Structure formats: C-alpha cells, structure tokens
Coordinates of C-alpha atoms in Angstrom, one line a residue:
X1 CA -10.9 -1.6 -1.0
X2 CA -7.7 -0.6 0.7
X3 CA -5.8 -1.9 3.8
X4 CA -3.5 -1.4 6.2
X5 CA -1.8 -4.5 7.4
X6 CA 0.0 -3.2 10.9
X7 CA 3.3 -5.5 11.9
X8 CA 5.9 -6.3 14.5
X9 CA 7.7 -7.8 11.8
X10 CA 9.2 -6.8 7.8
X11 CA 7.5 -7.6 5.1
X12 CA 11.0 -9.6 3.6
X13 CA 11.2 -12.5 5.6
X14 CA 9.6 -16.3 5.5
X15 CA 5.8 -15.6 5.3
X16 CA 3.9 -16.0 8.4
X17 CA 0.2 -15.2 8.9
X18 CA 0.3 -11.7 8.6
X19 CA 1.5 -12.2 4.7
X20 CA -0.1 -15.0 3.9
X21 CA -3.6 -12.6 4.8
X22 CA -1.9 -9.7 2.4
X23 CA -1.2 -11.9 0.0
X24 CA -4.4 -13.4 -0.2
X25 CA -6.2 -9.7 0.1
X26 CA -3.9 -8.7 -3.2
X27 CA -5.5 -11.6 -4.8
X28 CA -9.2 -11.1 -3.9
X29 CA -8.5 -7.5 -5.6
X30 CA -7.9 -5.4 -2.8
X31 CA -5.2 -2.9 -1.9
X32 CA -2.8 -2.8 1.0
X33 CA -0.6 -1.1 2.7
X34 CA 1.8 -3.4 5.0
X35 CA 3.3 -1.7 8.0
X36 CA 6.9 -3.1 8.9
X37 CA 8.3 -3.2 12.4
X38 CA 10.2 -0.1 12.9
X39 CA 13.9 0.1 12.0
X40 CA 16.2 2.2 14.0
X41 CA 16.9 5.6 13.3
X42 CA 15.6 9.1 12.4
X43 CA 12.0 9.6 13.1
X44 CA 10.6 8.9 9.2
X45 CA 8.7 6.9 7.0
X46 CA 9.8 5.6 3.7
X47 CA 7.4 3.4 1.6
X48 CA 8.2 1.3 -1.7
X49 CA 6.1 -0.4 -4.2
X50 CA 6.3 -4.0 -3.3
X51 CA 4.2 -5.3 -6.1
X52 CA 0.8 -3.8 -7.6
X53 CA -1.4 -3.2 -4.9
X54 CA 1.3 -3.7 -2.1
X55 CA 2.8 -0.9 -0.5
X56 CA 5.3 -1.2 2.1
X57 CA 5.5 0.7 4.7
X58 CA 9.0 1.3 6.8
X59 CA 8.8 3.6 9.9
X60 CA 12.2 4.9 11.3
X61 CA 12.5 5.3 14.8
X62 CA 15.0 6.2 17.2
X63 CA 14.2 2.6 19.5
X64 CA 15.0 -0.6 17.8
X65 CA 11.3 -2.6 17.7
X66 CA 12.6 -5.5 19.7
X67 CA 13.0 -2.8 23.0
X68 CA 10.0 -0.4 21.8
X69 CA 7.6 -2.2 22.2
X70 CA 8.4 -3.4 25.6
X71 CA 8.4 -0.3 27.0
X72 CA 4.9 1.6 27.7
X73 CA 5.5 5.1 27.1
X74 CA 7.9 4.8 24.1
X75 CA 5.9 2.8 22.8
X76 CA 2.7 4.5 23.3
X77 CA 4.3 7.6 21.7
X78 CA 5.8 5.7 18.8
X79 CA 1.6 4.9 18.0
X80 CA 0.9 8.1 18.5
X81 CA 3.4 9.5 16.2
X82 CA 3.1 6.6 13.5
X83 CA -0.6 6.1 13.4
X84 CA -1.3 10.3 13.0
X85 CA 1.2 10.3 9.9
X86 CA -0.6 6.8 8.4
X87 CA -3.7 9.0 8.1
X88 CA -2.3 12.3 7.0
X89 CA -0.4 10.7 4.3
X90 CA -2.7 7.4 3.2
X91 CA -5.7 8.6 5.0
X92 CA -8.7 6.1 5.7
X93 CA -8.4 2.7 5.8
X94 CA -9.6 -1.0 7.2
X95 CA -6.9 -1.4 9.7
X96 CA -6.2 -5.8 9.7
X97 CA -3.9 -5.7 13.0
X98 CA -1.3 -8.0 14.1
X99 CA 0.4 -5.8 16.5
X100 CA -1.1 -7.0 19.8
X101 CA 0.0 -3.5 21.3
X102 CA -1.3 -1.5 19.2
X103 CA -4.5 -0.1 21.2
X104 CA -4.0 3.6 20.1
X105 CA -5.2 2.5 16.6
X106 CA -9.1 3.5 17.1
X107 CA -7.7 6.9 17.6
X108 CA -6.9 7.5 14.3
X109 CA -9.0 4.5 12.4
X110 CA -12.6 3.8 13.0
X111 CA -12.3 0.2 11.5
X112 CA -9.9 -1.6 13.5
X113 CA -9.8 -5.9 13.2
X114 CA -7.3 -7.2 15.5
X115 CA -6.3 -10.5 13.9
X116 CA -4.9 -12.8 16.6
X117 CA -2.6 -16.0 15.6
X118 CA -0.5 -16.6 18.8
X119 CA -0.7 -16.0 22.6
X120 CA 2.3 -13.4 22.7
X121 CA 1.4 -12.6 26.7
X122 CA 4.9 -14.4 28.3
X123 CA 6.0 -15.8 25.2
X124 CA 9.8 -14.6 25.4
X125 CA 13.0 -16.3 26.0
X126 CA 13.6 -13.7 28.8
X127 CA 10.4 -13.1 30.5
X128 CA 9.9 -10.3 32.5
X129 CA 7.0 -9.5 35.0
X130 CA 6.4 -5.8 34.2
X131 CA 6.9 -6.1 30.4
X132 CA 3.8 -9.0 30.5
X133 CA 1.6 -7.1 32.8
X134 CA 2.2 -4.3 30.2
X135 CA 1.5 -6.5 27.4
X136 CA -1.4 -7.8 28.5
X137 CA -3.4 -4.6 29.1
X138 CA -2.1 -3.6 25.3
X139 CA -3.7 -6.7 24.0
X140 CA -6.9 -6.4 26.6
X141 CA -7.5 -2.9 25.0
X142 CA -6.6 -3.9 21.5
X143 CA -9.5 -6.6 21.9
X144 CA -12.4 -4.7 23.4
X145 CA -11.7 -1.7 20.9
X146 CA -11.4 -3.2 17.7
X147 CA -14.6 -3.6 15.2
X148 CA -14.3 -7.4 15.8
X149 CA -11.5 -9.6 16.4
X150 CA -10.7 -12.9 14.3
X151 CA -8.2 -15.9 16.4
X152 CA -7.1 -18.9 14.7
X153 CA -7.7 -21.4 17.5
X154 CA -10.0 -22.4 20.4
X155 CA -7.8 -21.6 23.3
X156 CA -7.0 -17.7 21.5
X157 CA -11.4 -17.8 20.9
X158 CA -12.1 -17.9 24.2
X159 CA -9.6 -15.4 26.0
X160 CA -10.4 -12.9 23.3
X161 CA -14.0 -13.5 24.0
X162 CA -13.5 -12.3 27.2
X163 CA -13.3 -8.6 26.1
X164 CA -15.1 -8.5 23.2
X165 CA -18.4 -10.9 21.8
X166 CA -17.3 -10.6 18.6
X167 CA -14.9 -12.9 17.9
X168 CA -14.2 -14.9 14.8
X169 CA -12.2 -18.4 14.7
X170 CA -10.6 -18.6 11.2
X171 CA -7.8 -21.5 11.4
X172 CA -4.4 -20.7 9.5
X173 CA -4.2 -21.3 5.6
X174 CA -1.2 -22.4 3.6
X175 CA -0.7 -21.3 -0.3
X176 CA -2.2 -23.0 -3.4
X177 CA -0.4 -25.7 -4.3
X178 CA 2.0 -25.4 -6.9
X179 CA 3.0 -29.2 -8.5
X180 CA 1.0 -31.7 -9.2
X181 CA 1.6 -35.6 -7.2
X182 CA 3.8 -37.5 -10.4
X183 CA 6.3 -33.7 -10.0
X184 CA 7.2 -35.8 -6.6
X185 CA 10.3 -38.6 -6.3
X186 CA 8.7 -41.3 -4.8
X187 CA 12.1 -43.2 -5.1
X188 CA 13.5 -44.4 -1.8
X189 CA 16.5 -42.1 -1.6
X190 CA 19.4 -42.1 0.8
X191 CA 20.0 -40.0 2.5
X192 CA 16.6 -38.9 3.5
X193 CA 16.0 -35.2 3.1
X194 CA 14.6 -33.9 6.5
X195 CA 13.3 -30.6 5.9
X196 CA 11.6 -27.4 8.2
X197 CA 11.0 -24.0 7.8
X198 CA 10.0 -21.0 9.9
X199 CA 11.4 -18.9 12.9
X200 CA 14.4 -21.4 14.3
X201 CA 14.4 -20.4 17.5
X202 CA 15.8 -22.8 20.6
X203 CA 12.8 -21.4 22.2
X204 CA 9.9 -23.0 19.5
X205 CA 12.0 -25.5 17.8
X206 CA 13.0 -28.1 20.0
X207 CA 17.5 -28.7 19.5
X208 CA 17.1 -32.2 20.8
X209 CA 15.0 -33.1 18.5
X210 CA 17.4 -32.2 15.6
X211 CA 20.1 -33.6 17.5
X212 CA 18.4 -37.3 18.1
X213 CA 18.1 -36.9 13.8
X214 CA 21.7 -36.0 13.4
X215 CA 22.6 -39.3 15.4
X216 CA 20.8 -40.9 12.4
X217 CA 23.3 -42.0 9.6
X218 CA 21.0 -41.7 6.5
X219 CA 19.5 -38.2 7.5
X220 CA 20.2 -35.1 6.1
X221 CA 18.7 -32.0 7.8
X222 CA 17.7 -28.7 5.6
X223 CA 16.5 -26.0 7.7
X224 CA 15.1 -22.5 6.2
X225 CA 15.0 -19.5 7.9
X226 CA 16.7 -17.5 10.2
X227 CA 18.5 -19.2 12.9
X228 CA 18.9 -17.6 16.3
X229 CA 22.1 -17.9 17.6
X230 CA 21.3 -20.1 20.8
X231 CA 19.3 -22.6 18.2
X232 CA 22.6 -22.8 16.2
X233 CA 24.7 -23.2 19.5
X234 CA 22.4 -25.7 20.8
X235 CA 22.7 -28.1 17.6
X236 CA 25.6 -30.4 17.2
X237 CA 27.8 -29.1 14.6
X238 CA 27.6 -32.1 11.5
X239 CA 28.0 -32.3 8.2
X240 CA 24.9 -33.4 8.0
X241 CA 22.4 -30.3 8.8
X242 CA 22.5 -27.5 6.2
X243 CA 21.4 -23.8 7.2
X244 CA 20.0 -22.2 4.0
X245 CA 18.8 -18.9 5.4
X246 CA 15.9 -17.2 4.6
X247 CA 13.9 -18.1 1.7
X248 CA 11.0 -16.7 -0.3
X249 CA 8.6 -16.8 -3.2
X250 CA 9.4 -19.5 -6.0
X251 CA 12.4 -19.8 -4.3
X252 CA 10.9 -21.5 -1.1
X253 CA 8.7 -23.2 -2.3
X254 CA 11.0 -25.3 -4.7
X255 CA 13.4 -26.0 -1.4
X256 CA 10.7 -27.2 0.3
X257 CA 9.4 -29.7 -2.3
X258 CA 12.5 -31.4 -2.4
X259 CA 11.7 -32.3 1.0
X260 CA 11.2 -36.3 1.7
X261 CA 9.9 -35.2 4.9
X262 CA 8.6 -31.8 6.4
X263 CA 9.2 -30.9 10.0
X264 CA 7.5 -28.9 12.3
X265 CA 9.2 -30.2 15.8
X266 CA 8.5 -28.2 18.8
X267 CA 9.6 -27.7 21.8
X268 CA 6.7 -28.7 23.9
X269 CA 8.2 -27.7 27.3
X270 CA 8.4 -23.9 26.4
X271 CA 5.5 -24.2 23.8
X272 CA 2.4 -21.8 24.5
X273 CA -0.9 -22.6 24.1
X274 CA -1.9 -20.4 21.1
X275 CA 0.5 -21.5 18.9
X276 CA -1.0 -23.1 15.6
X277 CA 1.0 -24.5 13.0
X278 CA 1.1 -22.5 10.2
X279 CA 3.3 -24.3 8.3
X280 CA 1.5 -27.0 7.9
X281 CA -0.2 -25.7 5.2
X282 CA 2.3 -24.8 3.5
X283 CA 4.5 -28.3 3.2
X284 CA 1.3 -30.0 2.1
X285 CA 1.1 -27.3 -0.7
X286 CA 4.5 -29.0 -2.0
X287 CA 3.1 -32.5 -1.5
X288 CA 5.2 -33.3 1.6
X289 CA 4.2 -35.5 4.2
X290 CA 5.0 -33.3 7.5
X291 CA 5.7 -34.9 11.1
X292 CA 4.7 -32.8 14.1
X293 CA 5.0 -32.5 17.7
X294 CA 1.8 -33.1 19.0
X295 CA 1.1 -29.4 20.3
X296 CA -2.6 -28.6 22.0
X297 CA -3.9 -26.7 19.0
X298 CA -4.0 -30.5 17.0
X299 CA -4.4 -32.6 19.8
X300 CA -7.6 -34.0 18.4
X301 CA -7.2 -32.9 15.1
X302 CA -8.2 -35.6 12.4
X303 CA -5.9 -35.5 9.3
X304 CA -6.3 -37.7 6.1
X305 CA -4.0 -40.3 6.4
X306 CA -0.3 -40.1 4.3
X307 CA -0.5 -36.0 5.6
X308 CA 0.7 -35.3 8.7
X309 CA 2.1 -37.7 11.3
X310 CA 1.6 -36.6 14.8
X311 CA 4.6 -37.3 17.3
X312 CA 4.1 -37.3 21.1
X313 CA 7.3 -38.1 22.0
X314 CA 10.6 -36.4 20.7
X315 CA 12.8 -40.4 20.7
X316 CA 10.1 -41.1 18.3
X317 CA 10.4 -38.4 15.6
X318 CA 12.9 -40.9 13.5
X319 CA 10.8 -43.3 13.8
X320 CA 7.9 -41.7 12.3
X321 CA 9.5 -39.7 9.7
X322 CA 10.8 -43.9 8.3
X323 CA 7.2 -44.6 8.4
X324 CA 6.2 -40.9 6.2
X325 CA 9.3 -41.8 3.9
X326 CA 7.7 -45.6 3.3
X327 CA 3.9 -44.6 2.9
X328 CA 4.7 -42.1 0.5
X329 CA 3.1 -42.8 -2.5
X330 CA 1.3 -41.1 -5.6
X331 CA -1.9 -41.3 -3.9
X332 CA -1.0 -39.9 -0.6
X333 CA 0.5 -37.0 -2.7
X334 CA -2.4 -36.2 -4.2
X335 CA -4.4 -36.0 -0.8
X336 CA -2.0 -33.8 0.7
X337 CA -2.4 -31.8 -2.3
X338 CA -6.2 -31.5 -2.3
X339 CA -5.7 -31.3 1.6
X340 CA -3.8 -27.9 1.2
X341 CA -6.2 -26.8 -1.4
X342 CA -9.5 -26.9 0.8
X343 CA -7.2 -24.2 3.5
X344 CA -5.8 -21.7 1.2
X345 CA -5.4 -18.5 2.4
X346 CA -8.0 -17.5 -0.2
X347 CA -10.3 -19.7 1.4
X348 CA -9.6 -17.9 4.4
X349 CA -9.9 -14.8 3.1
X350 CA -12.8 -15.5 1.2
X351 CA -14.4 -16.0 5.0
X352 CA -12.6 -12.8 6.5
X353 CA -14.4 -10.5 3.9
X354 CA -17.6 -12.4 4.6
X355 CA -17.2 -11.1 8.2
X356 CA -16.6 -7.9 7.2
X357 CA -19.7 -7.6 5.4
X358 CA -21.7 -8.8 8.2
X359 CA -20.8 -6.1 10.1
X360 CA -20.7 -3.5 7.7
X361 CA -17.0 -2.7 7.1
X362 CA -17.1 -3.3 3.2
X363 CA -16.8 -0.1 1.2

C-alpha cells in the first residue's frame, strides 16, 4: 500500500515521530512517500530515492517554511499548489499527516489521517496572537476533515475529540533495540557520561538544568542535535559539555549507548501540555537508564524500576542521575531493553494499520 507522509520538517534530521511512523510503515511492507518542509526557492519539486520504498519528497517555494506557514493566504496557496501536483505526479494515496495546517488535503485526497504528537497552538518562542488564532482554525479543520485522527496522549485525545469522534490514542514508540545488556559498561566510570538528544531548544530544554550539571566536577555533558543559538548562549561555555550535531542511523544509536545516563530535561515553565517524550523510547532501546523532568504526559506514569527516573525539581537532576549511575546493573539493563521492546514503533504501527482496517482505508 502506498503513503504519503506530509511534514513541516526534512526527512535528514534526528528522527522524531513523523520518521519513526515511516520507518515502521517501510518495515510492515508498505510504500511511502515523505513530504519535506519546503525549502526556499523556485516553485518545484524534486524527489530522491531515500531507500527502497522511501521516496522523498522536497517542494521549492519562494517562502521559507518557518514564515509560510504562519501566514494564511501564502500558505493556503502553497497547499493548493503542492497538494494538486502530489496527485498529478504520484496520484492516490493514504495521506498520514503531520502538518497541523494542512486542511486543504481532503481536496485532493479522500483518505486523510491527521496524526497528532504535540499541542503546536502557541508553542513558539515568539508567540503572536493572529498567527495562533490562525493556527488553530488550520488544526480545527484538519481534525474534523480527516478520515480519523490518531493523538499520542490524553490531553491531545480529548481536544481532538472535540471536532471529530474518531480519535485514536496510540502513545509514542522508540526503535528495536539494538545490543544486548552484557554490550553495556557497568563499570563505575569517571567522568559520568550525561547524554540527551533531540531538538535543543532554550525553549524545551531547560539551560539551567545543564548548567547546575556543569557545576558538577565528574560530569561530562554530550548533547546531539541541533542546537539553537539562544540554547547555546544560554549554557555556560565548559570544557565539559560537548555539541556533536546531528546524528543518525547506526551512527546515533552507537553515541547514545555510550551514555551512562540519558536526559530528557525540560523546561517545565514554557513546556505545553501535549508534549510526550519521545525519546524515551529511544535511550531504553540502547539500554540507558533515562532521567526526566516530570512533564504532565508521565505524571502518573508507572515505569519498571532501573528505567526512567522521574525528576520534579531541576536542583535534583544530579542527584538522581548518581542514583541511575549506582543502580545500574545487568538486570536493570535487560528491563530497559524488554521495556523498549514491548513500544516499538512496529508495535505501534502494527495498531495504526489495525485502525485503518476498521474503517476501511486498507487497499
């Protein structure tokens, strides 16, 4: 069967939701076509063979994405334009969509899933009043027009709900896990090796919390990624944090395993309430303990213990990543590992397609 996954992002940068779910739909057999946020210039489309099965598709448009989408009738004619040639060129096609203003889709695609993983509505570091009003009539439409629409937590359930009864709740996945629990140094090493990966932005990743760590003597900080400029600003230059830029594939995945600790450290004063931690997933897949702000989507949350060590309070992220570093054992490993392997994104998947045959979607 053959999809288009529709963006606001490129295809080569760390995986968030969006690939993990083409990913998992190349495994299951399926074909797809990923649509990458446009890049400026000439209106065009270039596409390139990613990978059997994987086609990548780059639009060219005149108005870089970041401003294009904010504005309501460039971007509307942007969909207009990119949607009509997606058909004439690919033709029909189960459209999985990430793009939360994309409501033009159902014009051109009768099988539309939007597939929601964050509360975008506000979530900027310069909000403006008119560009969320806008937004959140794009994502109202998007929701009561698509076939069904699939959120990865309760709070994202029940505002979708709103505008359409068919809503799904399928939590975030992580990959397979890829080494086995002896693979891990279980050696009390100094320094410790304090690792996290994703979007390092001052606006989701909380500075102070990296700072309090760089006070620590026998801390080293690895971060993957790209790093915004006011993140980098915010951080007290030191020898002792190390910005590796962004990693993917084989090569990711071994940076990450040589993690002593994962870190997923929020910034809970500017966090919004959709956000779900998809990383998780993916530092249990390399056997890594993981220490995380306590945001509201695991508030509650039950973990097998040696996984993931909850933190309330940013003065006590040291602490806690001491107490990940001195439980860490074989054993633990090997829960984390079978954690990550019951919430694959094949599991998921498995579960999305399920949906889709409920409703009648499957070809």
């Amino acid at each position: 069967m053959r999809f288009f996954v529709t963006s606001l992002t490129s295809w080569d940068e760390i995986p968030r939701a969006r690939h993990q779910v083409t990913e998992a739909l190349l495994r299951a057999g399926h074909e797809v076509l990923f649509v990458e946020k446009n890049r400026c210039g000439l209106p065009r489309i270039c596409s390139r063979e990613e990978k059997p099965g994987l086609t990548v598709i780059s639009p060219g448009f005149p108005v870089v994405c970041r401003y294009r989408y904010r504005l309501p009738l460039v971007n509307e004619f942007y969909q207009l334009w990119l949607f009509s040639r997606l058909k004439k060129k690919w033709g029909d096609a189960l459209v999985v969509n990430f793009d939360f203003t994309a409501h033009l889709l159902p014009r051109f695609f009768k099988r539309v899933v939007y597939y929601c993983n964050d509360e975008y509505i506000g979530n900027s570091s310069s909000p403006c009043f008119l560009v969320d009003a806008y937004h959140r009539f794009a994502e109202r439409r998007v929701t009561a027009r698509s076939v069904f629409c699939v959120s990865t937590a309760v709070y994202l359930t029940r505002k979708l709900s709103r505008d359409n009864p068919r809503v799904y709740e399928i939590p975030l996945g992580g990959p397979p896990p890829q080494v086995r629990p002896e693979d891990r140094c279980f050696e009390k090493r100094k320094p410790i090796t304090v690792g996290l990966m994703g979007a390092l932005k001052a606006g989701h990743v909380s500075p102070d919390i990296i700072n309090r760590l760089l006070e620590e003597p026998d801390f080293r900080v690895v971060c993957i990624g790209n790093a915004g400029d006011k993140f980098r600003k915010a951080v007290n230059p030191s020898g002792q944090i190390e910005f590796k830029g962004v990693l993917t594939g084989d090569a990711l995945f071994r940076e990450m395993a040589a993690f002593d600790v994962a870190l997923a450290p929020y910034n809970l004063k500017m966090i919004n309430a959709g956000v779900t931690p998809n990383k998780l997933f993916q530092y249990l897949a390399c056997a890594c303990p993981v220490v995380i702000s306590a945001i509201p989507n695991i508030r509650g949350v039950t973990y097998p213990p040696g996984t993931v060590y909850v933190v309330d309070a940013e003065e006590k992220f040291a602490e806690r990543i001491r107490q990940a570093v001195s439980e860490d054992c074989p054993d633990y490993a090997t829960v984390r590992l079978q954690y990550a392997a019951a919430n694959t994104w094949d599991r998921r998947i498995e579960l999305f397609l399920s949906h889709l045959e409920e409703n009648n979607l499957m070809e």
